[in-house]
CSV table of C-alpha atoms in Angstrom, one decimal:
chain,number,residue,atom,x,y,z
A,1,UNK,CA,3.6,388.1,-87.2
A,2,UNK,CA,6.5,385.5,-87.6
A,3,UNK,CA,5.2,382.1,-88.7
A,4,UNK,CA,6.6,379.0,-87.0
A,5,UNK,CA,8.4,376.8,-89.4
A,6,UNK,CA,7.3,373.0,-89.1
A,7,UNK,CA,10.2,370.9,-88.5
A,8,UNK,CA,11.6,369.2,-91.4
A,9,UNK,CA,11.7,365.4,-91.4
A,10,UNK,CA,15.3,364.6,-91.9
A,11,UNK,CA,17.3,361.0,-93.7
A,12,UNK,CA,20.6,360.1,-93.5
A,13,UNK,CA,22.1,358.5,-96.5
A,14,UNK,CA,24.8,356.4,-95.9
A,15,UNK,CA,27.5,356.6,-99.0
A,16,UNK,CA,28.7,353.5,-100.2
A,17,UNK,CA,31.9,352.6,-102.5
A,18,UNK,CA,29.8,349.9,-104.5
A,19,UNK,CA,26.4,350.4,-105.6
A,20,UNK,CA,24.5,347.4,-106.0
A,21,UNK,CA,21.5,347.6,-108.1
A,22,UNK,CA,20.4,344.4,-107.9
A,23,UNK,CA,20.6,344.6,-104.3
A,24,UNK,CA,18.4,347.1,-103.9
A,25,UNK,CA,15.9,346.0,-106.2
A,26,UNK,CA,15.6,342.7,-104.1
A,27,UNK,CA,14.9,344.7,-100.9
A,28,UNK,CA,12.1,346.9,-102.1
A,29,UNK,CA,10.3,343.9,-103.8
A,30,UNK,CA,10.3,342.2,-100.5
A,31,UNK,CA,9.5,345.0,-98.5
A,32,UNK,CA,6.4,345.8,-100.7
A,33,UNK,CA,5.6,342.3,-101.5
A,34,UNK,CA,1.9,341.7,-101.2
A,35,UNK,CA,2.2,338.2,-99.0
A,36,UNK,CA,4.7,339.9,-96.8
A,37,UNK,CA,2.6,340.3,-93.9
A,38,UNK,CA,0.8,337.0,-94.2
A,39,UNK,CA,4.7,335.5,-93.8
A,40,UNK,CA,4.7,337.3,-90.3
A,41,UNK,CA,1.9,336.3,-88.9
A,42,UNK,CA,2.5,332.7,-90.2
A,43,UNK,CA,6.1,332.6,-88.7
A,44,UNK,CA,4.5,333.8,-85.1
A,45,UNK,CA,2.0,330.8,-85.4
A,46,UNK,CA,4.9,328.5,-85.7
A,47,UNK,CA,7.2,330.1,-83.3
A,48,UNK,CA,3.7,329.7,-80.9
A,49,UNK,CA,3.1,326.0,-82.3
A,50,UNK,CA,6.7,325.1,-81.2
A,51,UNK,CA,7.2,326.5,-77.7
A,52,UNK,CA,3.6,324.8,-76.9
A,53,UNK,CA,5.1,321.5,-78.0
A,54,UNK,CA,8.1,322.0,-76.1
A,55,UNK,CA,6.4,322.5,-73.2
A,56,UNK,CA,4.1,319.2,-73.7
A,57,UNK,CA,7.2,317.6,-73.9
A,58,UNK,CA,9.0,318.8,-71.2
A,59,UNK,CA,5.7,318.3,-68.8
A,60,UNK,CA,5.6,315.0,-69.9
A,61,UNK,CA,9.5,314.2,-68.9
A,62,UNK,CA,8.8,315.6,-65.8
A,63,UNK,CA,5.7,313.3,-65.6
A,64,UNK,CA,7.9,310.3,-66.3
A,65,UNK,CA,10.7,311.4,-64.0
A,66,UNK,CA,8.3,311.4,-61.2
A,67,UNK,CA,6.5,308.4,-61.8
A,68,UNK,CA,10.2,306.8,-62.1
A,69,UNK,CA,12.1,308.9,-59.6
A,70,UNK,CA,13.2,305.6,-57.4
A,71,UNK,CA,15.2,304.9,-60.7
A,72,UNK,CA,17.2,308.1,-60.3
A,73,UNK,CA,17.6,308.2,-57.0
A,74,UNK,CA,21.2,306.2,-55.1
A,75,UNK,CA,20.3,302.8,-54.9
A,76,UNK,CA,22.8,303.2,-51.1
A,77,UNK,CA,23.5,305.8,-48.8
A,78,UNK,CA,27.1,306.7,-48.3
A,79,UNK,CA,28.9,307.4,-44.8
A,80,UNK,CA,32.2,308.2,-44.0
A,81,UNK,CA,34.1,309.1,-40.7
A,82,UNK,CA,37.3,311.0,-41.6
A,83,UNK,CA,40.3,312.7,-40.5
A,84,UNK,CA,40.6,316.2,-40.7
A,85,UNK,CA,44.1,316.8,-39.1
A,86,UNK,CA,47.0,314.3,-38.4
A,87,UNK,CA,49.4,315.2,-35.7
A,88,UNK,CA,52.9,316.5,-36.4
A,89,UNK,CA,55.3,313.5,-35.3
A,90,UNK,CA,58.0,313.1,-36.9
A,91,UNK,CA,59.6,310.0,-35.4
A,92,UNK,CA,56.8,309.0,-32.6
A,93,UNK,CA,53.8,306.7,-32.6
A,94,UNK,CA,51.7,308.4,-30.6
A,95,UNK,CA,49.1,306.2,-28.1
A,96,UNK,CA,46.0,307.7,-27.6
A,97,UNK,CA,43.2,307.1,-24.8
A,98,UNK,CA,40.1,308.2,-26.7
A,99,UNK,CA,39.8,306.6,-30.2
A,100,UNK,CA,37.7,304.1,-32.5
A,101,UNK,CA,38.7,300.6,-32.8
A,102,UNK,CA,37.4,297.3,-34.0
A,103,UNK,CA,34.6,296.9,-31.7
A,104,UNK,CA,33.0,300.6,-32.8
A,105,UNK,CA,32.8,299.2,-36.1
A,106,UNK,CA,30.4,296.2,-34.6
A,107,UNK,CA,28.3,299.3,-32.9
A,108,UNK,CA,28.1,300.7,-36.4
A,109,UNK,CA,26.9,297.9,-38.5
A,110,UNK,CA,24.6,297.0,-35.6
A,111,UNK,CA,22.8,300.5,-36.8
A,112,UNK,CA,19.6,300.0,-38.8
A,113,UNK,CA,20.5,299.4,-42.6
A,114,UNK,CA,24.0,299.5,-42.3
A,115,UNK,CA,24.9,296.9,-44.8
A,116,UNK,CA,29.4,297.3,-45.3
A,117,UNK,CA,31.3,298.9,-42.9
A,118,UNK,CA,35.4,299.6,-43.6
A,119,UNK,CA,38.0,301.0,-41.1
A,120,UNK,CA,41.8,302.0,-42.2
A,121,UNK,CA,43.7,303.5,-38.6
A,122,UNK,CA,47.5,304.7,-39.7
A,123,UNK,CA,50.5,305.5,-38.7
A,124,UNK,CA,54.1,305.1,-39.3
A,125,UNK,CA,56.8,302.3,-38.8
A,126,UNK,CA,60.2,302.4,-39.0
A,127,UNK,CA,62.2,298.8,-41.1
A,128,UNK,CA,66.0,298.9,-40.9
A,129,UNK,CA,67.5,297.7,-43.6
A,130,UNK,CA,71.2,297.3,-44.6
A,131,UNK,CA,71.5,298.4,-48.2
A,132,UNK,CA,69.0,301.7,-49.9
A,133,UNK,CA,67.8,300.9,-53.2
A,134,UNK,CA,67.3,303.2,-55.7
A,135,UNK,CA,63.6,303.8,-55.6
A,136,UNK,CA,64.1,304.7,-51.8
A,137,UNK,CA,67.1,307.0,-52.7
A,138,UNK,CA,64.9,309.2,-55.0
A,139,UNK,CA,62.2,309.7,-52.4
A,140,UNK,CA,64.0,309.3,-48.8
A,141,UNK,CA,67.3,311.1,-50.0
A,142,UNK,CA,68.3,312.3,-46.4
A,143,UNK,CA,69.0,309.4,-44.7
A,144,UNK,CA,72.0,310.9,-43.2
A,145,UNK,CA,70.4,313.2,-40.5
A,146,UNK,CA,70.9,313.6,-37.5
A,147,UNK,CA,67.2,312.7,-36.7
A,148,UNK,CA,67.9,309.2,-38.7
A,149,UNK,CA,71.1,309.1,-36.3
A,150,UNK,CA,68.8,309.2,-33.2
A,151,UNK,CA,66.6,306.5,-34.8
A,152,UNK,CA,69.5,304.7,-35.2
A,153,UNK,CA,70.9,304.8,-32.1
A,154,UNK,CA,67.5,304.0,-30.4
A,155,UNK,CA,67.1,300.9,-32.4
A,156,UNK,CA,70.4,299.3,-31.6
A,157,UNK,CA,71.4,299.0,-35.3
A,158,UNK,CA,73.5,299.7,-37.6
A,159,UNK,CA,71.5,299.5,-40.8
A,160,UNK,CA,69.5,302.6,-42.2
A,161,UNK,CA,66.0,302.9,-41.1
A,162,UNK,CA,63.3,303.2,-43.7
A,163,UNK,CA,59.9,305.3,-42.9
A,164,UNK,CA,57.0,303.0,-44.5
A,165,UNK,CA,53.2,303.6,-43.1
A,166,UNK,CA,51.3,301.4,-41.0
A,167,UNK,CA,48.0,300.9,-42.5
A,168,UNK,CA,45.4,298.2,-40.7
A,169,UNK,CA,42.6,297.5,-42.7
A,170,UNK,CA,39.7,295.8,-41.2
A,171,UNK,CA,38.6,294.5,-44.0
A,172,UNK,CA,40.7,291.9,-45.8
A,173,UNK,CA,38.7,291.7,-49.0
A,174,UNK,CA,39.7,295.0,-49.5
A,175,UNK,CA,43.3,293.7,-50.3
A,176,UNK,CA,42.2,290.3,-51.3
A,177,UNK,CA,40.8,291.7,-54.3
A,178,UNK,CA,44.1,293.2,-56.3
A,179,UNK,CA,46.5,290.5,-54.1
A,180,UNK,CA,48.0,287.5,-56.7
A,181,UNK,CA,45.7,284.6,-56.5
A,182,UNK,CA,47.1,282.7,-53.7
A,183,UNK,CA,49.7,284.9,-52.6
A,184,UNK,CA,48.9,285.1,-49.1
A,185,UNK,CA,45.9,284.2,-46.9
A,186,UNK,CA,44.2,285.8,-44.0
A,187,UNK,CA,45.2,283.4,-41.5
A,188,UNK,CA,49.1,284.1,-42.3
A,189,UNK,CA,48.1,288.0,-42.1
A,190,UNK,CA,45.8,288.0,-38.9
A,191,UNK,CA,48.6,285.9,-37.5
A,192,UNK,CA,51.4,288.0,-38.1
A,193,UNK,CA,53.5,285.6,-39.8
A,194,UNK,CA,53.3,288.0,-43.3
A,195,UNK,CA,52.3,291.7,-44.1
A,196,UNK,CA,51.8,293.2,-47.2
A,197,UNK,CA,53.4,295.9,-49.0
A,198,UNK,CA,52.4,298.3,-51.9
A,199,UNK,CA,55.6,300.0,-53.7
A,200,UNK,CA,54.2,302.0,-56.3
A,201,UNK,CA,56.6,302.3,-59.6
A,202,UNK,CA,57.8,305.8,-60.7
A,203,UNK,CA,58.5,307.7,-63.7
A,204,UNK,CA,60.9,310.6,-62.6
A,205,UNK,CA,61.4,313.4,-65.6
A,206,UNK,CA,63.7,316.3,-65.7
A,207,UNK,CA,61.8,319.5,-67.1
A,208,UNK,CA,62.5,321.8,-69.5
A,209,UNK,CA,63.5,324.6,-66.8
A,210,UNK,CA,65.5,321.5,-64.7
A,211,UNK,CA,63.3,320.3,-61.8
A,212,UNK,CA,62.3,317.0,-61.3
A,213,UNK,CA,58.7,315.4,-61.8
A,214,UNK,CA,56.9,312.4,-60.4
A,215,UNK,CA,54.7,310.4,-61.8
A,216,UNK,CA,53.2,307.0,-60.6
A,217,UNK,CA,52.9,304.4,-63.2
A,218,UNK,CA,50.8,300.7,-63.2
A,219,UNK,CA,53.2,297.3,-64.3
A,220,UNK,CA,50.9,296.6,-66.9
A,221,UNK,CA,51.0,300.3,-68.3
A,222,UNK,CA,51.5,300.1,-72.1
A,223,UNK,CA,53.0,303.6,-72.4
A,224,UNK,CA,56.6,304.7,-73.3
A,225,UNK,CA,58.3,306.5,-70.5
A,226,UNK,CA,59.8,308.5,-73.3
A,227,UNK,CA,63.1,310.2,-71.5
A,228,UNK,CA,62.3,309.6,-68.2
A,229,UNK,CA,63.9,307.1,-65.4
A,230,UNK,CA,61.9,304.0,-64.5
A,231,UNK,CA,61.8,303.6,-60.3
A,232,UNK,CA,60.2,299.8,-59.7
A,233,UNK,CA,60.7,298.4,-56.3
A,234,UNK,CA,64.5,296.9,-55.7
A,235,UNK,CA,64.1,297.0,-52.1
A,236,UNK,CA,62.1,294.0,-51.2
A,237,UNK,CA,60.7,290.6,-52.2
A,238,UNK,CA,58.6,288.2,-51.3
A,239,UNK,CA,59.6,285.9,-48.6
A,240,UNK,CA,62.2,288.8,-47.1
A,241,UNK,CA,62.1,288.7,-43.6
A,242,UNK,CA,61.7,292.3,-42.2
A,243,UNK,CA,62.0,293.9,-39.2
A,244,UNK,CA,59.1,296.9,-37.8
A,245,UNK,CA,60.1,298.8,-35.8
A,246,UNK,CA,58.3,302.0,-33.8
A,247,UNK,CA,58.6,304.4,-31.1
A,248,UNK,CA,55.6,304.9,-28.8
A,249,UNK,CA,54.9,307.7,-26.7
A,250,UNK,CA,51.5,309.0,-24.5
A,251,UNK,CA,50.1,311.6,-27.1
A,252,UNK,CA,49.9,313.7,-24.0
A,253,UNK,CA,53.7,313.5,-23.1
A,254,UNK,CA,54.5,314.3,-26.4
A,255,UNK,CA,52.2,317.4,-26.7
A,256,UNK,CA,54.2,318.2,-23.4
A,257,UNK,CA,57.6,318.2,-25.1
A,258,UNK,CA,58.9,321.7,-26.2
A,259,UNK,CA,62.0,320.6,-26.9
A,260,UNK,CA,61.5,319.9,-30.3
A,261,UNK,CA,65.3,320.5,-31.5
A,262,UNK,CA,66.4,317.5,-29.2
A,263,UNK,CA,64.5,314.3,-29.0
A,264,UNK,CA,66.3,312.4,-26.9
A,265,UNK,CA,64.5,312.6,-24.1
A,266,UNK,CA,61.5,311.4,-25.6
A,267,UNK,CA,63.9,308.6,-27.3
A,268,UNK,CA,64.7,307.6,-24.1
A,269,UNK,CA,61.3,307.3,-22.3
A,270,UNK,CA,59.8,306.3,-25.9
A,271,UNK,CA,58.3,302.7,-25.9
A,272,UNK,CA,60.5,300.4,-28.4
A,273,UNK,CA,58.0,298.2,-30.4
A,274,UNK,CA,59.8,296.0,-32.7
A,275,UNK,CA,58.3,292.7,-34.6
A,276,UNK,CA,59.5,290.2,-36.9
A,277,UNK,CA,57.7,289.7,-39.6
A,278,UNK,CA,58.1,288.2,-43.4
A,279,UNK,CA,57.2,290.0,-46.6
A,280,UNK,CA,53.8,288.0,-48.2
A,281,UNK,CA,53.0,289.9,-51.4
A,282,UNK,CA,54.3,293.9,-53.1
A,283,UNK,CA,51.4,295.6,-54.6
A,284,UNK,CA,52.7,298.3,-56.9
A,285,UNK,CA,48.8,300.0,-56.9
A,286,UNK,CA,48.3,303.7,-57.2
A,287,UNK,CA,44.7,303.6,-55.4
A,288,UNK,CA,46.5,302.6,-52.3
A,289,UNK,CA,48.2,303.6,-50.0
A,290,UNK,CA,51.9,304.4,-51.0
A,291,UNK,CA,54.8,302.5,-48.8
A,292,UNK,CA,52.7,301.0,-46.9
A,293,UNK,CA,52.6,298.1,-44.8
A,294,UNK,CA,49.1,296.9,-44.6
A,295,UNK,CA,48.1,294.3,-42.2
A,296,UNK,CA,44.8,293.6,-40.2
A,297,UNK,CA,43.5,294.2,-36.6
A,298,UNK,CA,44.4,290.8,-35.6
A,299,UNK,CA,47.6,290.9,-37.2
A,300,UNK,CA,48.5,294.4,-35.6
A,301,UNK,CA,47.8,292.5,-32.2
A,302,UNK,CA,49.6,289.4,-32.8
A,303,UNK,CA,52.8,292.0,-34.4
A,304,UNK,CA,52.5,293.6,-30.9
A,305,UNK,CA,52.3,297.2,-32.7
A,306,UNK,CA,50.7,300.2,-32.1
A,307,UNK,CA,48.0,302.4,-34.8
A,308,UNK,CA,45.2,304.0,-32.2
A,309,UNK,CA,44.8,306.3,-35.2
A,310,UNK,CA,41.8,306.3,-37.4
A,311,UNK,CA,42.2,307.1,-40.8
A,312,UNK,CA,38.5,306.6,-42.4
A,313,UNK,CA,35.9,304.7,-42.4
A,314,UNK,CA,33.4,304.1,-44.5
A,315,UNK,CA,29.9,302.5,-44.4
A,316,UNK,CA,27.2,302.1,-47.0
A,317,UNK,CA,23.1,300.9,-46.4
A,318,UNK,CA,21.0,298.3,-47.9
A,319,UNK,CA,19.5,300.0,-49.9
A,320,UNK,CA,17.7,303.8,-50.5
A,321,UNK,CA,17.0,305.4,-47.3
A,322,UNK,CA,14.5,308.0,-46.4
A,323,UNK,CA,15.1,311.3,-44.2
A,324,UNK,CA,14.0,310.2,-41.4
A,325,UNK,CA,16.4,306.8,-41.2
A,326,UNK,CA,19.0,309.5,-42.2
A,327,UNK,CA,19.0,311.7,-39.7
A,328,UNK,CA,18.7,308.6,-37.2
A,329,UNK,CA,21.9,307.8,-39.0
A,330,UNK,CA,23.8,310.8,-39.2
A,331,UNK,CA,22.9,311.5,-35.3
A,332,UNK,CA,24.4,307.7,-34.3
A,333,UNK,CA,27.5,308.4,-36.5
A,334,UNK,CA,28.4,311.4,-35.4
A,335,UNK,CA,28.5,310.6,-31.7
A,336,UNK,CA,30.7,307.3,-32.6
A,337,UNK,CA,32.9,310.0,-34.9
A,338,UNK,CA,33.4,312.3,-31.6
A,339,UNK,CA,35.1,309.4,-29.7
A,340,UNK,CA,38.5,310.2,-32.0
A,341,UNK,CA,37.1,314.0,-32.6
A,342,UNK,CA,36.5,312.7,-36.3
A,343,UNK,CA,34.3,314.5,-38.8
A,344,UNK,CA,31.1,312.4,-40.8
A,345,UNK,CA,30.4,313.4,-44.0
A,346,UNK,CA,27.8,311.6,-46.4
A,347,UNK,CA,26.2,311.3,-49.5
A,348,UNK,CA,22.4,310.2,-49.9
């Protein structure tokens, strides 16, 4: 009868270039040290020891946090009606039935808690001008087109016409706070004697592979403009007398207009806006709006101008609100946001 062999119990040695005594003499002492176990069990008691304190502390953060939660929370709600699309005119200012003014503002801050509201409506306005300075070279190169030649032609001028943006803020303070100390006043804006400009200074720089960069860059910035070309405004100045001039069509009749190649008809059945108006102060801020002619509600009336479109506004509460006041909120503000088929969007 053959005999099954038990199965041998096999070890692989590992060869090694340098043999280390010392090494190895080490490791068996510790391996067969007599305290070797009481170390393990020693080291699970503090490894047990130290997650329980962890967890007493982070309970009692989360105690604190809870007892303390108003401190954490946004001491306002935020609101804001915004633009999603703008519509593709080049030359136009487009009138519009439907969309927010002024007095939708008053319906806003008449809601519960509303403690700030701010509304900014663009749009574009054209200022002939008889020489093109440099900074306006750089970033309105083209002024020989034949579109510009239509604009010309509609305004009766011979000087070249320079595309700024119309911005009407309802809120003067807004501008009141960067403006020089007493620059201009309220009463010369609202009355259309003065607007304001912002002309943001520029650092063009030529790349290593040859195109051209951009860069805004504050008056009182301390930094070298190492090989680039300082643009500052050398357009304007306070006291100028200026010239704003716009083009105003139904936004209906010019959704109507397919003949996009040739504006002249539109040109000819546009509304010619024009107002005289004198240069009060030249921001050169980057958190504004770039070219820009800013003026206020009343002022926009008294220039005899048209901007029926809303870029933003923003509103904040009183203080923390609760769920329920803000979805009373959010309900209110989107139906005003509708009127100008406006988005809301909000942070509580």
């Amino acid at each position: 009868r053959t005999q099954r062999r038990r199965p041998s119990r096999r070890s692989t040695i590992r060869s090694r270039k340098n043999y280390r005594p010392e090494w190895l003499w080490n490791q068996r002492k510790l391996r067969f040290h007599p305290l070797r176990q009481i170390g393990c069990v020693l080291l699970v008691l503090c490894m047990n020891l130290a997650l329980s304190s962890s967890a007493d502390v982070l309970q009692d953060t989360i105690d604190r946090l809870y007892v303390h939660r108003d401190t954490f929370l946004p001491e306002k709600s935020e609101f804001r009606i915004i633009r999603t699309y703008f519509p593709l005119s080049s030359s136009f200012t487009l009138r519009q039935e439907n969309h927010l003014t002024p007095a939708d503002l008053e319906e806003i801050r008449a809601l519960p808690h509303i403690q700030s509201v701010q509304g900014r409506w663009t749009e574009k306005v054209f200022v002939p001008v008889d020489r093109v300075g440099e900074l306006f070279a750089y970033n309105q190169p083209d002024t020989d087109t034949p579109l510009n030649r239509q604009i010309t032609d509609a305004l009766g001028t011979d000087g070249t016409p320079l595309e700024l943006n119309l911005c009407v803020v309802s809120d003067f303070s807004e501008l009141e706070s960067i403006l020089p100390q007493g620059s201009v006043s309220k009463e010369e804006i609202d009355s259309g004697q003065k607007v304001i400009l912002n002309l943001p200074q520029y650092v063009v720089s030529t790349r290593s592979d040859g195109s051209t960069s951009y860069s805004v860059r504050l008056p009182e910035d301390p930094m070298p403009i190492g090989n680039g070309v300082l643009l500052a405004n050398d357009q304007f100045t306070v006291g100028q007398a200026i010239t704003l001039c716009q083009f105003c069509v139904d936004r209906e009749t010019y959704e109507r207009n397919t003949q996009w190649e040739d504006n002249n008809a539109l040109f000819a059945s546009a509304e010619k806006r024009t107002a005289e108006t004198t240069v009060g102060a030249i921001l050169a801020a980057d958190s504004m709006r770039f070219y820009t002619v800013f003026t206020t509600p009343e002022g926009l009336s008294s220039l005899g101008l048209c901007c029926d479109y809303t870029s933003e506004i923003e509103m904040e509460t009183d203080g923390p609100t609760d769920a329920e006041t803000d979805a009373l909120l959010q309900s209110a503000l989107t139906r005003i946001a509708a009127r100008e088929d406006m988005d809301l969007s909000y942070y509580t």
